[in-house]
CSV table of N, CA and C in Angstrom, one decimal:
chain,number,residue,atom,x,y,z
I,8,MET,N,8.0,-16.7,-3.7
I,8,MET,CA,8.1,-17.5,-4.8
I,8,MET,C,6.9,-18.4,-4.8
I,9,ILE,N,6.2,-18.4,-5.9
I,9,ILE,CA,5.0,-19.2,-6.0
I,9,ILE,C,5.0,-20.1,-7.3
I,10,ALA,N,4.3,-21.2,-7.3
I,10,ALA,CA,4.1,-22.0,-8.4
I,10,ALA,C,3.0,-21.5,-9.3
I,11,ALA,N,2.8,-22.1,-10.5
I,11,ALA,CA,1.7,-21.7,-11.3
I,11,ALA,C,0.3,-21.9,-10.7
I,12,ASP,N,0.2,-22.9,-9.8
I,12,ASP,CA,-1.0,-23.2,-9.1
I,12,ASP,C,-1.2,-22.3,-7.9
I,13,ARG,N,-0.3,-21.3,-7.7
I,13,ARG,CA,-0.4,-20.4,-6.6
I,13,ARG,C,0.1,-20.9,-5.2
I,14,THR,N,0.7,-22.1,-5.2
I,14,THR,CA,1.3,-22.7,-4.0
I,14,THR,C,2.5,-21.9,-3.7
I,15,ILE,N,2.7,-21.5,-2.4
I,15,ILE,CA,3.9,-20.8,-2.0
I,15,ILE,C,5.0,-21.7,-1.9
I,16,LEU,N,6.1,-21.5,-2.7
I,16,LEU,CA,7.3,-22.3,-2.7
I,16,LEU,C,8.3,-21.9,-1.7
I,17,ASP,N,8.4,-20.6,-1.6
I,17,ASP,CA,9.5,-20.0,-0.7
I,17,ASP,C,9.0,-18.7,-0.2
I,18,GLN,N,8.9,-18.5,1.1
I,18,GLN,CA,8.5,-17.3,1.8
I,18,GLN,C,9.4,-16.9,2.9
I,19,ARG,N,10.2,-15.9,2.7
I,19,ARG,CA,11.2,-15.5,3.7
I,19,ARG,C,11.6,-14.0,3.5
I,20,VAL,N,12.1,-13.4,4.5
I,20,VAL,CA,12.6,-12.1,4.4
I,20,VAL,C,14.1,-12.2,4.0
I,21,VAL,N,14.4,-11.5,2.9
I,21,VAL,CA,15.8,-11.5,2.4
I,21,VAL,C,16.4,-10.2,2.5
I,22,ARG,N,17.6,-10.1,3.3
I,22,ARG,CA,18.3,-8.9,3.4
I,22,ARG,C,18.9,-8.4,2.1
I,23,ALA,N,19.1,-7.2,1.9
I,23,ALA,CA,19.6,-6.6,0.7
I,23,ALA,C,21.0,-7.1,0.4
I,24,ASP,N,21.8,-7.4,1.5
I,24,ASP,CA,23.2,-7.8,1.2
I,24,ASP,C,23.3,-9.3,0.8
I,25,VAL,N,22.3,-10.0,0.9
I,25,VAL,CA,22.3,-11.4,0.4
I,25,VAL,C,21.3,-11.6,-0.8
I,26,LEU,N,20.7,-10.6,-1.3
I,26,LEU,CA,19.7,-10.7,-2.3
I,26,LEU,C,20.2,-11.4,-3.6
I,27,ALA,N,21.4,-11.0,-4.0
I,27,ALA,CA,22.0,-11.5,-5.2
I,27,ALA,C,22.2,-13.1,-5.1
I,28,ARG,N,22.7,-13.5,-3.9
I,28,ARG,CA,22.9,-14.9,-3.7
I,28,ARG,C,21.6,-15.7,-3.7
I,29,VAL,N,20.5,-15.1,-3.1
I,29,VAL,CA,19.2,-15.8,-3.0
I,29,VAL,C,18.6,-15.8,-4.4
I,30,LEU,N,18.8,-14.8,-5.2
I,30,LEU,CA,18.3,-14.8,-6.6
I,30,LEU,C,19.0,-15.9,-7.4
I,31,ARG,N,20.3,-16.1,-7.2
I,31,ARG,CA,21.0,-17.1,-7.9
I,31,ARG,C,20.5,-18.5,-7.5
I,32,GLU,N,20.2,-18.6,-6.2
I,32,GLU,CA,19.7,-19.9,-5.7
I,32,GLU,C,18.4,-20.2,-6.3
I,33,TRP,N,17.5,-19.2,-6.3
I,33,TRP,CA,16.1,-19.4,-6.9
I,33,TRP,C,16.2,-19.7,-8.4
I,34,LYS,N,17.2,-19.0,-9.1
I,34,LYS,CA,17.3,-19.2,-10.5
I,34,LYS,C,17.8,-20.7,-10.8
I,35,GLY,N,18.6,-21.3,-9.9
I,35,GLY,CA,19.0,-22.6,-10.1
I,35,GLY,C,17.9,-23.7,-9.7
I,36,ARG,N,17.0,-23.3,-8.9
I,36,ARG,CA,15.9,-24.2,-8.4
I,36,ARG,C,14.6,-24.0,-9.2
I,37,TYR,N,14.3,-22.8,-9.7
I,37,TYR,CA,13.0,-22.6,-10.3
I,37,TYR,C,13.1,-22.0,-11.6
I,38,VAL,N,12.0,-22.1,-12.4
I,38,VAL,CA,11.9,-21.3,-13.7
I,38,VAL,C,11.2,-20.0,-13.3
I,39,ILE,N,11.9,-18.9,-13.4
I,39,ILE,CA,11.3,-17.6,-13.0
I,39,ILE,C,10.8,-16.9,-14.2
I,40,GLU,N,9.5,-16.7,-14.2
I,40,GLU,CA,8.8,-16.2,-15.4
I,40,GLU,C,8.4,-14.7,-15.2
I,41,GLN,N,8.3,-14.3,-14.0
I,41,GLN,CA,7.8,-12.9,-13.7
I,41,GLN,C,8.2,-12.6,-12.3
I,42,VAL,N,8.5,-11.3,-12.1
I,42,VAL,CA,8.9,-10.8,-10.8
I,42,VAL,C,7.9,-9.7,-10.4
I,43,VAL,N,7.4,-9.7,-9.2
I,43,VAL,CA,6.5,-8.6,-8.7
I,43,VAL,C,7.1,-7.9,-7.5
I,44,LEU,N,7.1,-6.6,-7.6
I,44,LEU,CA,7.7,-5.8,-6.5
I,44,LEU,C,6.6,-4.8,-6.0
I,45,GLY,N,6.8,-4.4,-4.7
I,45,GLY,CA,6.0,-3.4,-4.2
I,45,GLY,C,6.5,-2.0,-4.6
I,46,ASP,N,5.7,-1.0,-4.6
I,46,ASP,CA,6.1,0.3,-5.2
I,46,ASP,C,6.8,1.2,-4.2
I,47,ARG,N,7.2,0.7,-3.0
I,47,ARG,CA,7.8,1.6,-2.0
I,47,ARG,C,9.2,1.2,-1.7
I,48,THR,N,9.4,0.6,-0.5
I,48,THR,CA,10.6,0.4,0.1
I,48,THR,C,11.7,-0.3,-0.8
I,49,GLY,N,12.8,0.4,-1.0
I,49,GLY,CA,13.9,-0.1,-1.7
I,49,GLY,C,13.7,-0.5,-3.2
I,50,LEU,N,12.7,0.0,-3.8
I,50,LEU,CA,12.3,-0.4,-5.2
I,50,LEU,C,13.5,-0.3,-6.1
I,51,GLY,N,14.2,0.8,-6.1
I,51,GLY,CA,15.3,1.0,-7.1
I,51,GLY,C,16.4,0.1,-6.9
I,52,ASP,N,16.9,-0.2,-5.6
I,52,ASP,CA,18.0,-1.1,-5.4
I,52,ASP,C,17.6,-2.5,-5.8
I,53,VAL,N,16.4,-2.9,-5.4
I,53,VAL,CA,16.0,-4.3,-5.7
I,53,VAL,C,15.9,-4.5,-7.2
I,54,ARG,N,15.3,-3.5,-7.9
I,54,ARG,CA,15.1,-3.6,-9.3
I,54,ARG,C,16.5,-3.7,-10.0
I,55,ALA,N,17.5,-3.0,-9.5
I,55,ALA,CA,18.9,-3.1,-10.1
I,55,ALA,C,19.4,-4.5,-9.9
I,56,HIS,N,19.3,-5.1,-8.7
I,56,HIS,CA,19.8,-6.5,-8.5
I,56,HIS,C,19.1,-7.4,-9.4
I,57,LEU,N,17.8,-7.3,-9.6
I,57,LEU,CA,17.0,-8.2,-10.5
I,57,LEU,C,17.4,-8.1,-11.9
I,58,ALA,N,17.7,-6.9,-12.4
I,58,ALA,CA,18.1,-6.7,-13.8
I,58,ALA,C,19.5,-7.4,-14.0
I,59,LEU,N,20.3,-7.4,-13.0
I,59,LEU,CA,21.6,-8.1,-13.2
I,59,LEU,C,21.5,-9.6,-13.1
I,60,GLU,N,20.7,-10.1,-12.1
I,60,GLU,CA,20.6,-11.5,-11.9
I,60,GLU,C,19.6,-12.2,-12.7
I,61,LEU,N,18.6,-11.5,-13.2
I,61,LEU,CA,17.5,-12.1,-13.9
I,61,LEU,C,17.2,-11.3,-15.2
I,62,PRO,N,18.2,-11.2,-16.1
I,62,PRO,CA,18.0,-10.4,-17.3
I,62,PRO,C,16.9,-11.0,-18.1
I,63,GLY,N,16.0,-10.1,-18.7
I,63,GLY,CA,14.9,-10.6,-19.5
I,63,GLY,C,13.7,-11.0,-18.8
I,64,VAL,N,13.7,-11.1,-17.5
I,64,VAL,CA,12.5,-11.5,-16.7
I,64,VAL,C,11.7,-10.2,-16.5
I,65,PRO,N,10.4,-10.3,-16.9
I,65,PRO,CA,9.6,-9.1,-16.7
I,65,PRO,C,9.4,-8.7,-15.2
I,66,ILE,N,9.4,-7.4,-14.9
I,66,ILE,CA,9.2,-7.0,-13.6
I,66,ILE,C,8.0,-6.1,-13.5
I,67,SER,N,7.0,-6.4,-12.6
I,67,SER,CA,5.8,-5.6,-12.5
I,67,SER,C,5.9,-5.0,-11.1
I,68,VAL,N,5.4,-3.8,-11.0
I,68,VAL,CA,5.3,-3.0,-9.7
I,68,VAL,C,3.9,-2.9,-9.3
I,69,VAL,N,3.6,-3.2,-8.1
I,69,VAL,CA,2.2,-3.2,-7.5
I,69,VAL,C,2.1,-2.3,-6.3
I,70,ARG,N,1.0,-1.6,-6.2
I,70,ARG,CA,0.7,-0.7,-5.1
I,70,ARG,C,0.9,-1.4,-3.7
I,71,GLU,N,1.6,-0.8,-2.8
I,71,GLU,CA,1.9,-1.4,-1.5
I,71,GLU,C,1.0,-0.8,-0.4
I,72,THR,N,0.1,0.0,-0.7
I,72,THR,CA,-0.7,0.7,0.3
I,72,THR,C,-1.3,-0.3,1.3
I,73,HIS,N,-1.1,-0.1,2.6
I,73,HIS,CA,-1.7,-0.9,3.7
I,73,HIS,C,-1.2,-2.3,3.8
I,74,THR,N,-0.2,-2.7,3.1
I,74,THR,CA,0.3,-4.0,3.1
I,74,THR,C,1.0,-4.4,4.5
I,75,THR,N,1.6,-3.4,5.1
I,75,THR,CA,2.2,-3.6,6.4
I,75,THR,C,1.2,-4.0,7.5
I,76,LEU,N,0.1,-3.3,7.5
I,76,LEU,CA,-1.0,-3.6,8.4
I,76,LEU,C,-1.6,-4.9,8.2
I,77,LEU,N,-1.9,-5.2,6.9
I,77,LEU,CA,-2.5,-6.5,6.5
I,77,LEU,C,-1.5,-7.6,6.8
I,78,ALA,N,-0.2,-7.4,6.6
I,78,ALA,CA,0.8,-8.4,6.9
I,78,ALA,C,0.9,-8.7,8.4
I,79,ARG,N,0.8,-7.7,9.2
I,79,ARG,CA,0.8,-7.9,10.6
I,79,ARG,C,-0.4,-8.8,11.1
I,80,ARG,N,-1.5,-8.5,10.5
I,80,ARG,CA,-2.7,-9.3,10.9
I,80,ARG,C,-2.5,-10.8,10.4
I,81,ARG,N,-2.0,-10.9,9.2
I,81,ARG,CA,-1.8,-12.3,8.7
I,81,ARG,C,-0.7,-13.0,9.5
I,82,TYR,N,0.3,-12.3,9.9
I,82,TYR,CA,1.4,-12.9,10.8
I,82,TYR,C,0.8,-13.4,12.1
I,83,PHE,N,0.0,-12.6,12.7
I,83,PHE,CA,-0.6,-13.0,14.0
I,83,PHE,C,-1.7,-14.1,13.8
I,84,ALA,N,-2.3,-14.2,12.7
I,84,ALA,CA,-3.2,-15.3,12.4
I,84,ALA,C,-2.4,-16.6,12.3
I,85,ASP,N,-1.2,-16.6,11.7
I,85,ASP,CA,-0.4,-17.7,11.6
I,85,ASP,C,0.4,-18.0,12.9
I,86,HIS,N,0.7,-17.0,13.7
I,86,HIS,CA,1.5,-17.1,14.9
I,86,HIS,C,0.8,-16.4,16.0
I,87,PRO,N,-0.3,-17.0,16.6
I,87,PRO,CA,-1.0,-16.3,17.7
I,87,PRO,C,-0.1,-16.0,18.9
I,88,PRO,N,-0.3,-14.8,19.5
I,88,PRO,CA,0.5,-14.5,20.7
I,88,PRO,C,0.2,-15.5,21.8
I,89,ARG,N,1.2,-15.7,22.6
I,89,ARG,CA,1.1,-16.7,23.7
I,89,ARG,C,1.3,-16.0,25.0
I,90,GLY,N,1.0,-16.7,26.1
I,90,GLY,CA,1.2,-16.1,27.4
I,90,GLY,C,0.4,-14.8,27.6
I,91,TRP,N,1.1,-13.9,28.3
I,91,TRP,CA,0.5,-12.6,28.7
I,91,TRP,C,0.2,-11.8,27.4
I,92,ARG,N,0.9,-12.0,26.3
I,92,ARG,CA,0.6,-11.3,25.1
I,92,ARG,C,-0.8,-11.5,24.5
I,93,ARG,N,-1.4,-12.6,24.9
I,93,ARG,CA,-2.8,-12.9,24.4
I,93,ARG,C,-3.7,-11.9,25.0
I,94,LEU,N,-3.4,-11.2,26.1
I,94,LEU,CA,-4.3,-10.3,26.7
I,94,LEU,C,-4.2,-8.9,26.0
I,95,LEU,N,-3.1,-8.6,25.3
I,95,LEU,CA,-3.0,-7.3,24.6
I,95,LEU,C,-3.7,-7.4,23.2
I,96,PRO,N,-4.4,-6.3,22.9
I,96,PRO,CA,-5.0,-6.2,21.5
I,96,PRO,C,-3.9,-6.4,20.5
I,97,LEU,N,-4.2,-7.1,19.4
I,97,LEU,CA,-3.2,-7.2,18.3
I,97,LEU,C,-2.8,-5.9,17.7
I,98,SER,N,-3.7,-4.9,17.8
I,98,SER,CA,-3.3,-3.6,17.2
I,98,SER,C,-2.2,-2.9,18.0
I,99,MET,N,-2.0,-3.4,19.2
I,99,MET,CA,-0.9,-2.8,20.1
I,99,MET,C,0.4,-3.6,20.0
I,100,GLN,N,0.4,-4.7,19.2
I,100,GLN,CA,1.6,-5.5,19.2
I,100,GLN,C,2.3,-5.4,17.8
I,101,VAL,N,3.6,-5.7,17.9
I,101,VAL,CA,4.4,-5.8,16.7
I,101,VAL,C,5.0,-7.2,16.7
I,102,PRO,N,5.0,-7.9,15.6
I,102,PRO,CA,5.6,-9.3,15.6
I,102,PRO,C,7.0,-9.2,16.1
I,103,PRO,N,7.4,-10.3,16.7
I,103,PRO,CA,8.8,-10.3,17.3
I,103,PRO,C,9.9,-10.6,16.3
I,104,GLU,N,9.5,-10.7,15.0
I,104,GLU,CA,10.5,-11.0,13.9
I,104,GLU,C,10.1,-10.3,12.7
I,105,PRO,N,11.0,-10.0,11.7
I,105,PRO,CA,10.5,-9.4,10.5
I,105,PRO,C,9.4,-10.1,9.8
I,106,TYR,N,8.5,-9.4,9.3
I,106,TYR,CA,7.3,-10.0,8.6
I,106,TYR,C,7.0,-9.5,7.2
I,107,ASP,N,8.1,-8.9,6.6
I,107,ASP,CA,8.0,-8.4,5.3
I,107,ASP,C,7.6,-9.5,4.3
I,108,ASP,N,7.9,-10.7,4.6
I,108,ASP,CA,7.5,-11.8,3.7
I,108,ASP,C,6.0,-11.9,3.5
I,109,TYR,N,5.3,-11.6,4.6
I,109,TYR,CA,3.8,-11.6,4.6
I,109,TYR,C,3.3,-10.5,3.7
I,110,ALA,N,3.9,-9.3,3.8
I,110,ALA,CA,3.6,-8.2,2.9
I,110,ALA,C,3.9,-8.6,1.4
I,111,ALA,N,4.9,-9.3,1.2
I,111,ALA,CA,5.3,-9.7,-0.2
I,111,ALA,C,4.2,-10.6,-0.7
I,112,VAL,N,3.7,-11.5,0.1
I,112,VAL,CA,2.6,-12.4,-0.4
I,112,VAL,C,1.3,-11.6,-0.7
I,113,ILE,N,1.0,-10.6,0.1
I,113,ILE,CA,-0.1,-9.7,-0.2
I,113,ILE,C,0.1,-9.0,-1.5
I,114,ILE,N,1.3,-8.4,-1.7
I,114,ILE,CA,1.6,-7.7,-2.9
I,114,ILE,C,1.4,-8.7,-4.1
I,115,LEU,N,1.9,-9.9,-4.0
I,115,LEU,CA,1.7,-10.9,-5.1
I,115,LEU,C,0.2,-11.2,-5.3
I,116,GLU,N,-0.5,-11.4,-4.3
I,116,GLU,CA,-2.0,-11.6,-4.4
I,116,GLU,C,-2.7,-10.5,-5.2
I,117,ARG,N,-2.3,-9.2,-4.8
I,117,ARG,CA,-2.8,-8.1,-5.6
I,117,ARG,C,-2.5,-8.2,-7.0
I,118,PHE,N,-1.3,-8.5,-7.4
I,118,PHE,CA,-0.9,-8.7,-8.8
I,118,PHE,C,-1.7,-9.7,-9.5
I,119,LEU,N,-1.9,-10.9,-8.8
I,119,LEU,CA,-2.7,-12.0,-9.4
I,119,LEU,C,-4.2,-11.7,-9.6
I,120,GLU,N,-4.7,-10.8,-8.7
I,120,GLU,CA,-6.1,-10.5,-8.7
I,120,GLU,C,-6.4,-9.4,-9.8
I,121,ALA,N,-5.4,-8.6,-10.2
I,121,ALA,CA,-5.6,-7.5,-11.1
I,121,ALA,C,-5.8,-8.0,-12.5
């Protein structure tokens, strides 16, 4: 979720089973003018939830190519490995928590740059 000035207002991984609740929460807190989705994982299910919870809000689909790799790099830039993990190349590490929210930010940036 970003503001008109591109400030990130909410960045988190949302499980499919709580998506409807989170959408209602955002709808109560923000004015939602546009939704941007990646073109791969779970597109159909997410789009169906959005149509129910946010009727009339335009949905754009953006290419997701390489976003997982870019998201991993960005995650480690924000959360550098500590201890012995500092010795391993980042290319051999996987973040210790879900980082799909970083991929979502990259997808959103692609939409805004287009």
